[in-house]
Short mmCIF file of C-alpha atoms in Angstrom, two decimals:
data_model
loop_
_atom_site.label_atom_id
_atom_site.label_comp_id
_atom_site.label_asym_id
_atom_site.label_seq_id
_atom_site.Cartn_x
_atom_site.Cartn_y
_atom_site.Cartn_z
CA UNK J 1 0.32 -0.18 -0.17
CA UNK J 2 1.71 3.62 -0.96
CA UNK J 3 0.39 6.65 0.18
CA UNK J 4 -0.59 7.62 -3.04
CA UNK J 5 -4.45 7.82 -4.11
CA UNK J 6 -5.36 4.05 -5.54
CA UNK J 7 -7.65 6.38 -7.94
CA UNK J 8 -5.97 7.16 -11.16
CA UNK J 9 -5.68 10.48 -12.71
CA UNK J 10 -9.10 11.78 -14.15
CA UNK J 11 -11.47 9.50 -12.53
CA UNK J 12 -14.34 11.34 -12.56
CA UNK J 13 -14.54 9.98 -16.33
CA UNK J 14 -16.64 6.74 -16.59
CA UNK J 15 -14.25 3.87 -16.27
CA UNK J 16 -14.74 0.78 -18.01
CA UNK J 17 -13.12 -2.01 -16.76
CA UNK J 18 -11.64 -4.23 -19.22
CA UNK J 19 -11.56 -8.65 -19.51
CA UNK J 20 -7.83 -8.45 -18.30
CA UNK J 21 -6.20 -9.12 -21.13
CA UNK J 22 -4.08 -7.44 -23.75
CA UNK J 23 -7.07 -8.05 -26.17
CA UNK J 24 -9.38 -6.38 -24.64
CA UNK J 25 -6.85 -3.30 -24.04
CA UNK J 26 -6.37 -3.08 -27.13
CA UNK J 27 -9.41 -3.04 -28.86
CA UNK J 28 -10.17 0.17 -30.46
CA UNK J 29 -6.74 1.96 -30.36
CA UNK J 30 -5.69 2.66 -33.52
CA UNK J 31 -2.02 4.47 -33.51
CA UNK J 32 0.39 4.18 -31.60
CA UNK J 33 0.58 4.57 -27.77
CA UNK J 34 2.48 6.08 -25.03
CA UNK J 35 3.12 3.85 -21.89
CA UNK J 36 4.62 5.21 -18.48
CA UNK J 37 4.88 2.66 -15.38
CA UNK J 38 5.11 4.21 -11.86
CA UNK J 39 7.23 2.59 -8.82
CA UNK J 40 4.43 0.80 -7.48
CA UNK J 41 3.74 -1.18 -10.58
CA UNK J 42 0.76 0.60 -12.45
CA UNK J 43 0.88 0.84 -16.04
CA UNK J 44 -0.49 3.86 -17.87
CA UNK J 45 -1.08 4.20 -21.44
CA UNK J 46 -2.24 6.94 -23.36
CA UNK J 47 -3.64 6.31 -27.23
CA UNK J 48 -5.35 7.84 -29.76
CA UNK J 49 -8.87 5.75 -29.79
CA UNK J 50 -12.01 5.78 -32.54
CA UNK J 51 -13.13 8.51 -34.29
CA UNK J 52 -9.36 10.78 -33.04
CA UNK J 53 -10.56 10.34 -29.45
CA UNK J 54 -7.69 10.18 -26.73
CA UNK J 55 -7.91 7.27 -24.50
CA UNK J 56 -6.29 6.49 -21.32
CA UNK J 57 -5.66 2.91 -19.81
CA UNK J 58 -4.34 1.76 -16.49
CA UNK J 59 -3.91 -1.59 -14.58
CA UNK J 60 -2.00 -2.59 -11.42
CA UNK J 61 0.09 -5.93 -11.60
CA UNK J 62 -2.68 -8.53 -11.81
CA UNK J 63 -5.77 -6.72 -12.18
CA UNK J 64 -7.85 -5.72 -15.41
CA UNK J 65 -7.31 -3.04 -17.31
CA UNK J 66 -9.57 0.07 -17.34
CA UNK J 67 -9.78 2.78 -18.80
CA UNK J 68 -11.41 6.56 -19.36
CA UNK J 69 -12.12 9.09 -22.76
CA UNK J 70 -9.46 11.75 -21.97
CA UNK J 71 -10.93 13.80 -25.34
CA UNK J 72 -13.75 13.51 -27.33
CA UNK J 73 -14.14 12.81 -31.10
CA UNK J 74 -11.90 14.86 -33.30
CA UNK J 75 -9.44 16.27 -30.43
CA UNK J 76 -6.34 14.10 -31.42
CA UNK J 77 -4.34 13.85 -34.56
CA UNK J 78 -1.33 11.91 -33.04
CA UNK J 79 0.58 9.39 -31.04
CA UNK J 80 -0.12 11.17 -27.57
CA UNK J 81 2.99 11.23 -25.08
CA UNK J 82 2.69 10.98 -21.48
CA UNK J 83 4.41 11.53 -18.56
CA UNK J 84 3.29 11.24 -14.77
CA UNK J 85 4.78 13.09 -12.17
CA UNK J 86 5.79 11.83 -8.72
CA UNK J 87 3.17 12.83 -7.09
CA UNK J 88 0.53 11.03 -9.36
CA UNK J 89 -0.17 14.28 -11.78
CA UNK J 90 -0.56 12.94 -15.30
CA UNK J 91 0.73 14.87 -18.25
CA UNK J 92 -0.36 14.09 -21.65
CA UNK J 93 0.74 15.95 -25.14
CA UNK J 94 -0.84 15.64 -28.30
CA UNK J 95 -1.32 16.96 -32.25
CA UNK J 96 -4.79 18.85 -31.67
CA UNK J 97 -7.05 19.52 -34.74
CA UNK J 98 -5.69 21.78 -37.72
CA UNK J 99 -2.00 21.25 -36.75
CA UNK J 100 -2.43 22.49 -33.21
CA UNK J 101 -0.60 21.03 -29.95
CA UNK J 102 -2.64 20.22 -26.99
CA UNK J 103 -2.09 19.31 -23.28
CA UNK J 104 -3.76 17.42 -21.08
CA UNK J 105 -3.19 16.88 -17.29
CA UNK J 106 -4.87 15.15 -14.41
CA UNK J 107 -4.25 14.48 -10.28
CA UNK J 108 -5.43 11.49 -8.57
CA UNK J 109 -9.32 11.97 -8.02
CA UNK J 110 -9.96 14.96 -10.41
CA UNK J 111 -11.01 15.60 -13.56
CA UNK J 112 -8.96 15.94 -16.81
CA UNK J 113 -7.97 19.82 -17.90
CA UNK J 114 -6.20 20.78 -21.24
CA UNK J 115 -5.01 24.14 -22.62
CA UNK J 116 -3.83 24.90 -26.02
CA UNK J 117 0.03 25.13 -26.41
CA UNK J 118 0.54 26.41 -29.89
CA UNK J 119 -2.45 27.13 -32.40
CA UNK J 120 -3.54 25.94 -35.86
CA UNK J 121 -0.80 25.44 -38.57
CA UNK J 122 1.72 24.95 -35.75
CA UNK J 123 2.51 20.76 -35.16
CA UNK J 124 3.24 18.49 -37.74
CA UNK J 125 4.28 15.36 -35.66
CA UNK J 126 3.76 13.43 -32.45
CA UNK J 127 4.89 15.38 -29.72
CA UNK J 128 7.36 14.40 -26.99
CA UNK J 129 6.73 15.39 -23.19
CA UNK J 130 9.16 15.26 -19.91
CA UNK J 131 8.40 16.32 -16.38
CA UNK J 132 11.41 17.58 -14.28
CA UNK J 133 12.12 17.31 -10.72
CA UNK J 134 11.16 20.43 -10.07
CA UNK J 135 7.68 20.24 -11.93
CA UNK J 136 8.96 22.13 -15.09
CA UNK J 137 7.14 20.34 -17.86
CA UNK J 138 8.63 20.17 -21.56
CA UNK J 139 7.17 19.61 -24.63
CA UNK J 140 8.98 19.24 -28.31
CA UNK J 141 7.62 18.71 -31.38
CA UNK J 142 7.81 19.10 -35.16
CA UNK J 143 6.93 22.88 -36.70
CA UNK J 144 6.32 23.98 -39.93
CA UNK J 145 9.17 23.78 -42.60
CA UNK J 146 10.57 20.72 -40.88
CA UNK J 147 11.44 23.12 -37.70
CA UNK J 148 11.87 22.01 -34.14
CA UNK J 149 9.91 23.57 -31.50
CA UNK J 150 10.32 23.73 -27.95
CA UNK J 151 7.48 24.49 -25.05
CA UNK J 152 8.18 24.36 -21.05
CA UNK J 153 5.87 25.82 -18.43
CA UNK J 154 6.99 26.13 -14.53
CA UNK J 155 3.52 24.86 -12.08
CA UNK J 156 1.51 27.98 -12.34
CA UNK J 157 3.12 29.76 -14.72
CA UNK J 158 2.13 30.59 -17.98
CA UNK J 159 3.87 28.39 -21.39
CA UNK J 160 6.53 29.75 -23.10
CA UNK J 161 8.17 28.61 -26.73
CA UNK J 162 11.64 28.75 -27.98
CA UNK J 163 12.77 27.33 -31.89
CA UNK J 164 15.59 24.37 -31.52
CA UNK J 165 15.95 23.79 -34.89
CA UNK J 166 15.12 24.78 -38.55
CA UNK J 167 14.03 27.95 -40.41
CA UNK J 168 12.97 30.66 -38.39
CA UNK J 169 9.26 31.03 -37.70
CA UNK J 170 7.37 34.03 -37.65
CA UNK J 171 4.82 34.39 -34.56
CA UNK J 172 2.18 36.17 -37.56
CA UNK J 173 2.45 38.88 -39.93
CA UNK J 174 1.35 42.54 -39.30
CA UNK J 175 1.33 45.49 -41.78
CA UNK J 176 3.00 48.78 -41.21
CA UNK J 177 3.12 52.44 -43.10
CA UNK J 178 6.44 53.57 -44.35
CA UNK J 179 7.53 55.89 -46.57
CA UNK J 180 4.18 56.69 -48.35
CA UNK J 181 3.14 52.87 -48.60
CA UNK J 182 1.54 50.11 -46.21
CA UNK J 183 4.06 47.47 -46.18
CA UNK J 184 4.11 43.41 -45.40
CA UNK J 185 6.46 42.57 -42.27
CA UNK J 186 6.88 39.32 -40.59
CA UNK J 187 6.55 39.21 -36.25
CA UNK J 188 9.16 37.27 -34.52
CA UNK J 189 8.53 37.13 -30.42
CA UNK J 190 12.25 37.88 -28.85
CA UNK J 191 12.24 34.91 -26.31
CA UNK J 192 11.70 32.14 -29.40
CA UNK J 193 15.12 33.84 -31.04
CA UNK J 194 18.20 31.97 -30.13
CA UNK J 195 21.26 33.83 -29.77
CA UNK J 196 22.92 34.78 -32.72
CA UNK J 197 19.81 34.16 -35.00
CA UNK J 198 19.15 36.31 -38.11
CA UNK J 199 15.87 37.36 -39.27
CA UNK J 200 14.85 38.67 -42.83
CA UNK J 201 13.53 42.11 -43.43
CA UNK J 202 11.29 43.63 -43.10
CA UNK J 203 10.16 42.44 -39.46
CA UNK J 204 9.56 43.19 -35.86
CA UNK J 205 11.12 41.52 -32.72
CA UNK J 206 8.78 41.87 -29.96
CA UNK J 207 8.03 41.06 -26.38
CA UNK J 208 5.48 38.64 -24.97
CA UNK J 209 3.52 41.08 -23.31
CA UNK J 210 3.44 43.53 -26.70
#
């Protein structure tokens, strides 16, 4: 018996017991999954389910598999990535609709919550997630034009992003008036630029609050 709650993350969702076999677990899973095994032996698995749902499966040694739906139809378009914190909180990253990036989390005995890390047209691969001992979460995924994007957040803080590799991708486009005419310019977030990065003008480099 451990001090962790026996309830899995997100148990407010209706949990459906399987017949205890891998056959029962695999029914309906239609994409590669991610697994995490806790110190007490419980195995936690996330997978993209039928209709692009997001499914969570778990079982303790000698017990049948159970599952719960984390996110509904049309929410998940990649193999999800899972990491479980020492306190039992589970974090899941997955590609969402329109090539967005989604993050889901739940404490034992609590419902699942979600946030969008990056909007449409930002994510073109299955992401990978890792949570550090101090609680900071790190997510990486392929961005536009085969770039590599890194997202991170400390507990209770906003998410930040930086481009790790590949061509620089602007945060957005804008127009400005100069020398008697309106001109197009790309907008880059300063925190997303690596030391020595070069951008082609005209361009604006702004702080996150601008």
